[in-house]
Amino acid sequence: QKNDRGLNQRCGFRGILMITNYLTFVVENTAYAVDVAAVLEVLNFTEPTAVPCALPYIEGLIFSRESGITVLNFRKRFNMREKEIDSKTKVIVIEMNFMDEENNPKKRLYGLVADSVQDVIQIYDDAEEIKDAKNEIPDEFILKVLKYQDKPLFIIDEKKLFEEARSVKIPEQNP
């Protein structure tokens, strides 16, 4: 049985269900989420330093905790209308792990610009999925769509989202 938040109510033993924590955020009045396990921090928006020859949706670099963070503008990435930065605008810092050209493990930090960050929520693995929900971004960037508070919640595939942005070279030294 589902409650009004789209989560299972627990009445007795029904087996083991996995729970995933998601950080929810809003862009263009649509709710999205990323797995909180990849999120390092949420920052107030600060103007990034431009990177020459970067992809059009790469805002530039910011530095936090002595690390360079490549900032990706979600709106520009998916050709949404521009919105003025305000006090609710946040940068979600996500750590991505990948293998370099020599097959060595590497970590890279990315910042995702969101209109606002909402909350960390817990979703059971048997949460109701919505098959026909539409949004502004291509399906290939969506892992699944869940019903949350009677609305669609689009779970982002952060690996796919930042895949192309890996071509941006970040400085090796701290500012």
PDB file of C-alpha atoms in Angstrom, residues 33-143:
ATOM      1  CA  ALA A  33      16.519  13.801  -8.387  1.00  0.00           C
ATOM      2  CA  VAL A  34      20.039  12.381  -8.197  1.00  0.00           C
ATOM      3  CA  ASP A  35      21.298   9.573  -6.006  1.00  0.00           C
ATOM      4  CA  VAL A  36      22.538  11.219  -2.824  1.00  0.00           C
ATOM      5  CA  ALA A  37      25.488   8.782  -2.702  1.00  0.00           C
ATOM      6  CA  ALA A  38      27.133  10.800  -5.512  1.00  0.00           C
ATOM      7  CA  VAL A  39      26.393  14.232  -3.976  1.00  0.00           C
ATOM      8  CA  LEU A  40      29.215  15.867  -2.011  1.00  0.00           C
ATOM      9  CA  GLU A  41      27.583  19.167  -1.166  1.00  0.00           C
ATOM     10  CA  VAL A  42      25.129  21.825  -2.264  1.00  0.00           C
ATOM     11  CA  LEU A  43      26.522  25.333  -2.776  1.00  0.00           C
ATOM     12  CA  ASN A  44      24.984  28.730  -3.289  1.00  0.00           C
ATOM     13  CA  PHE A  45      25.538  29.776  -6.885  1.00  0.00           C
ATOM     14  CA  THR A  46      28.718  31.753  -7.472  1.00  0.00           C
ATOM     15  CA  GLU A  47      29.845  32.974 -10.861  1.00  0.00           C
ATOM     16  CA  PRO A  48      32.224  30.364 -12.335  1.00  0.00           C
ATOM     17  CA  THR A  49      35.519  31.214 -14.029  1.00  0.00           C
ATOM     18  CA  ALA A  50      35.088  30.748 -17.782  1.00  0.00           C
ATOM     19  CA  VAL A  51      36.930  27.900 -19.493  1.00  0.00           C
ATOM     20  CA  PRO A  52      38.159  28.588 -23.058  1.00  0.00           C
ATOM     21  CA  CYS A  53      36.713  26.319 -25.768  1.00  0.00           C
ATOM     22  CA  ALA A  54      34.287  24.651 -23.344  1.00  0.00           C
ATOM     23  CA  LEU A  55      30.984  23.181 -24.417  1.00  0.00           C
ATOM     24  CA  PRO A  56      28.203  25.819 -24.560  1.00  0.00           C
ATOM     25  CA  TYR A  57      26.465  24.489 -21.449  1.00  0.00           C
ATOM     26  CA  ILE A  58      29.630  24.478 -19.316  1.00  0.00           C
ATOM     27  CA  GLU A  59      29.482  27.629 -17.205  1.00  0.00           C
ATOM     28  CA  GLY A  60      33.113  27.274 -16.118  1.00  0.00           C
ATOM     29  CA  LEU A  61      34.960  26.324 -12.942  1.00  0.00           C
ATOM     30  CA  ILE A  62      34.416  27.020  -9.291  1.00  0.00           C
ATOM     31  CA  PHE A  63      36.592  25.915  -6.424  1.00  0.00           C
ATOM     32  CA  SER A  64      35.430  24.427  -3.149  1.00  0.00           C
ATOM     33  CA  ARG A  65      37.465  22.585  -0.530  1.00  0.00           C
ATOM     34  CA  GLU A  66      40.590  23.083  -2.665  1.00  0.00           C
ATOM     35  CA  SER A  67      39.063  21.193  -5.614  1.00  0.00           C
ATOM     36  CA  GLY A  68      38.081  22.351  -9.082  1.00  0.00           C
ATOM     37  CA  ILE A  69      34.443  21.781  -9.996  1.00  0.00           C
ATOM     38  CA  THR A  70      33.222  21.888 -13.611  1.00  0.00           C
ATOM     39  CA  VAL A  71      29.846  23.659 -13.557  1.00  0.00           C
ATOM     40  CA  LEU A  72      27.172  22.433 -15.956  1.00  0.00           C
ATOM     41  CA  ASN A  73      24.068  24.539 -16.610  1.00  0.00           C
ATOM     42  CA  PHE A  74      21.127  22.111 -16.720  1.00  0.00           C
ATOM     43  CA  ARG A  75      18.941  24.625 -18.582  1.00  0.00           C
ATOM     44  CA  LYS A  76      21.530  25.263 -21.312  1.00  0.00           C
ATOM     45  CA  ARG A  77      22.335  21.555 -21.612  1.00  0.00           C
ATOM     46  CA  PHE A  78      18.736  20.815 -22.583  1.00  0.00           C
ATOM     47  CA  ASN A  79      17.865  24.043 -24.426  1.00  0.00           C
ATOM     48  CA  MET A  80      15.449  25.361 -21.813  1.00  0.00           C
ATOM     49  CA  ARG A  81      14.676  29.030 -21.531  1.00  0.00           C
ATOM     50  CA  GLU A  82      17.163  31.007 -19.468  1.00  0.00           C
ATOM     51  CA  LYS A  83      16.295  32.083 -15.949  1.00  0.00           C
ATOM     52  CA  GLU A  84      17.928  34.789 -13.899  1.00  0.00           C
ATOM     53  CA  ILE A  85      20.091  33.569 -11.031  1.00  0.00           C
ATOM     54  CA  ASP A  86      18.509  34.248  -7.650  1.00  0.00           C
ATOM     55  CA  SER A  87      19.006  33.290  -3.999  1.00  0.00           C
ATOM     56  CA  LYS A  88      17.348  29.887  -4.582  1.00  0.00           C
ATOM     57  CA  THR A  89      19.763  28.940  -7.388  1.00  0.00           C
ATOM     58  CA  LYS A  90      22.128  26.208  -6.195  1.00  0.00           C
ATOM     59  CA  VAL A  91      25.052  24.173  -7.474  1.00  0.00           C
ATOM     60  CA  ILE A  92      24.787  20.465  -6.660  1.00  0.00           C
ATOM     61  CA  VAL A  93      28.342  19.098  -6.428  1.00  0.00           C
ATOM     62  CA  ILE A  94      28.526  15.523  -7.684  1.00  0.00           C
ATOM     63  CA  GLU A  95      31.556  13.231  -7.607  1.00  0.00           C
ATOM     64  CA  MET A  96      31.951  10.988 -10.639  1.00  0.00           C
ATOM     65  CA  ASN A  97      34.314   8.040 -10.814  1.00  0.00           C
ATOM     66  CA  PHE A  98      35.677   6.869 -14.161  1.00  0.00           C
ATOM     67  CA  MET A  99      38.685   5.223 -15.802  1.00  0.00           C
ATOM     68  CA  ASP A 100      41.180   7.393 -17.706  1.00  0.00           C
ATOM     69  CA  GLU A 101      42.890   6.522 -21.004  1.00  0.00           C
ATOM     70  CA  GLU A 102      45.458   4.325 -19.195  1.00  0.00           C
ATOM     71  CA  ASN A 103      42.659   2.506 -17.334  1.00  0.00           C
ATOM     72  CA  ASN A 104      43.439   4.205 -14.013  1.00  0.00           C
ATOM     73  CA  PRO A 105      40.571   5.115 -11.696  1.00  0.00           C
ATOM     74  CA  LYS A 106      39.888   8.859 -11.562  1.00  0.00           C
ATOM     75  CA  LYS A 107      37.481  11.142  -9.770  1.00  0.00           C
ATOM     76  CA  ARG A 108      36.035  14.341 -11.173  1.00  0.00           C
ATOM     77  CA  LEU A 109      33.763  16.883  -9.519  1.00  0.00           C
ATOM     78  CA  TYR A 110      30.857  18.433 -11.391  1.00  0.00           C
ATOM     79  CA  GLY A 111      28.436  21.111 -10.343  1.00  0.00           C
ATOM     80  CA  LEU A 112      24.887  20.985 -11.616  1.00  0.00           C
ATOM     81  CA  VAL A 113      23.045  24.323 -11.620  1.00  0.00           C
ATOM     82  CA  ALA A 114      19.468  23.936 -10.320  1.00  0.00           C
ATOM     83  CA  ASP A 115      16.721  26.518  -9.868  1.00  0.00           C
ATOM     84  CA  SER A 116      16.323  25.226  -6.322  1.00  0.00           C
ATOM     85  CA  VAL A 117      17.201  22.232  -4.183  1.00  0.00           C
ATOM     86  CA  GLN A 118      14.320  20.678  -2.299  1.00  0.00           C
ATOM     87  CA  ASP A 119      15.087  17.800   0.038  1.00  0.00           C
ATOM     88  CA  VAL A 120      16.684  14.415   0.574  1.00  0.00           C
ATOM     89  CA  ILE A 121      14.040  11.724   0.265  1.00  0.00           C
ATOM     90  CA  GLN A 122      13.978   7.958   0.681  1.00  0.00           C
ATOM     91  CA  ILE A 123      12.417   5.833  -2.039  1.00  0.00           C
ATOM     92  CA  TYR A 124      11.794   2.085  -1.751  1.00  0.00           C
ATOM     93  CA  ASP A 125      12.820   0.024  -4.761  1.00  0.00           C
ATOM     94  CA  ASP A 126       9.211  -0.991  -5.374  1.00  0.00           C
ATOM     95  CA  ALA A 127       7.962   2.619  -5.610  1.00  0.00           C
ATOM     96  CA  GLU A 128       5.408   3.238  -8.328  1.00  0.00           C
ATOM     97  CA  GLU A 129       6.932   4.138 -11.689  1.00  0.00           C
ATOM     98  CA  ILE A 130       5.284   6.350 -14.294  1.00  0.00           C
ATOM     99  CA  LYS A 131       5.786   5.236 -17.878  1.00  0.00           C
ATOM    100  CA  ASP A 132       4.276   8.132 -19.832  1.00  0.00           C
ATOM    101  CA  ALA A 133       5.581  11.233 -17.989  1.00  0.00           C
ATOM    102  CA  LYS A 134       7.086  13.956 -20.171  1.00  0.00           C
ATOM    103  CA  ASN A 135       9.725  16.565 -19.390  1.00  0.00           C
ATOM    104  CA  GLU A 136      12.250  18.820 -21.125  1.00  0.00           C
ATOM    105  CA  ILE A 137      15.164  16.376 -21.331  1.00  0.00           C
ATOM    106  CA  PRO A 138      15.697  13.298 -23.523  1.00  0.00           C
ATOM    107  CA  ASP A 139      14.775   9.892 -22.075  1.00  0.00           C
ATOM    108  CA  GLU A 140      18.386   8.677 -22.343  1.00  0.00           C
ATOM    109  CA  PHE A 141      19.283  10.933 -19.390  1.00  0.00           C
ATOM    110  CA  ILE A 142      16.481   9.567 -17.191  1.00  0.00           C
ATOM    111  CA  LEU A 143      16.943   6.346 -15.212  1.00  0.00           C
TER     112      LEU A 143
END
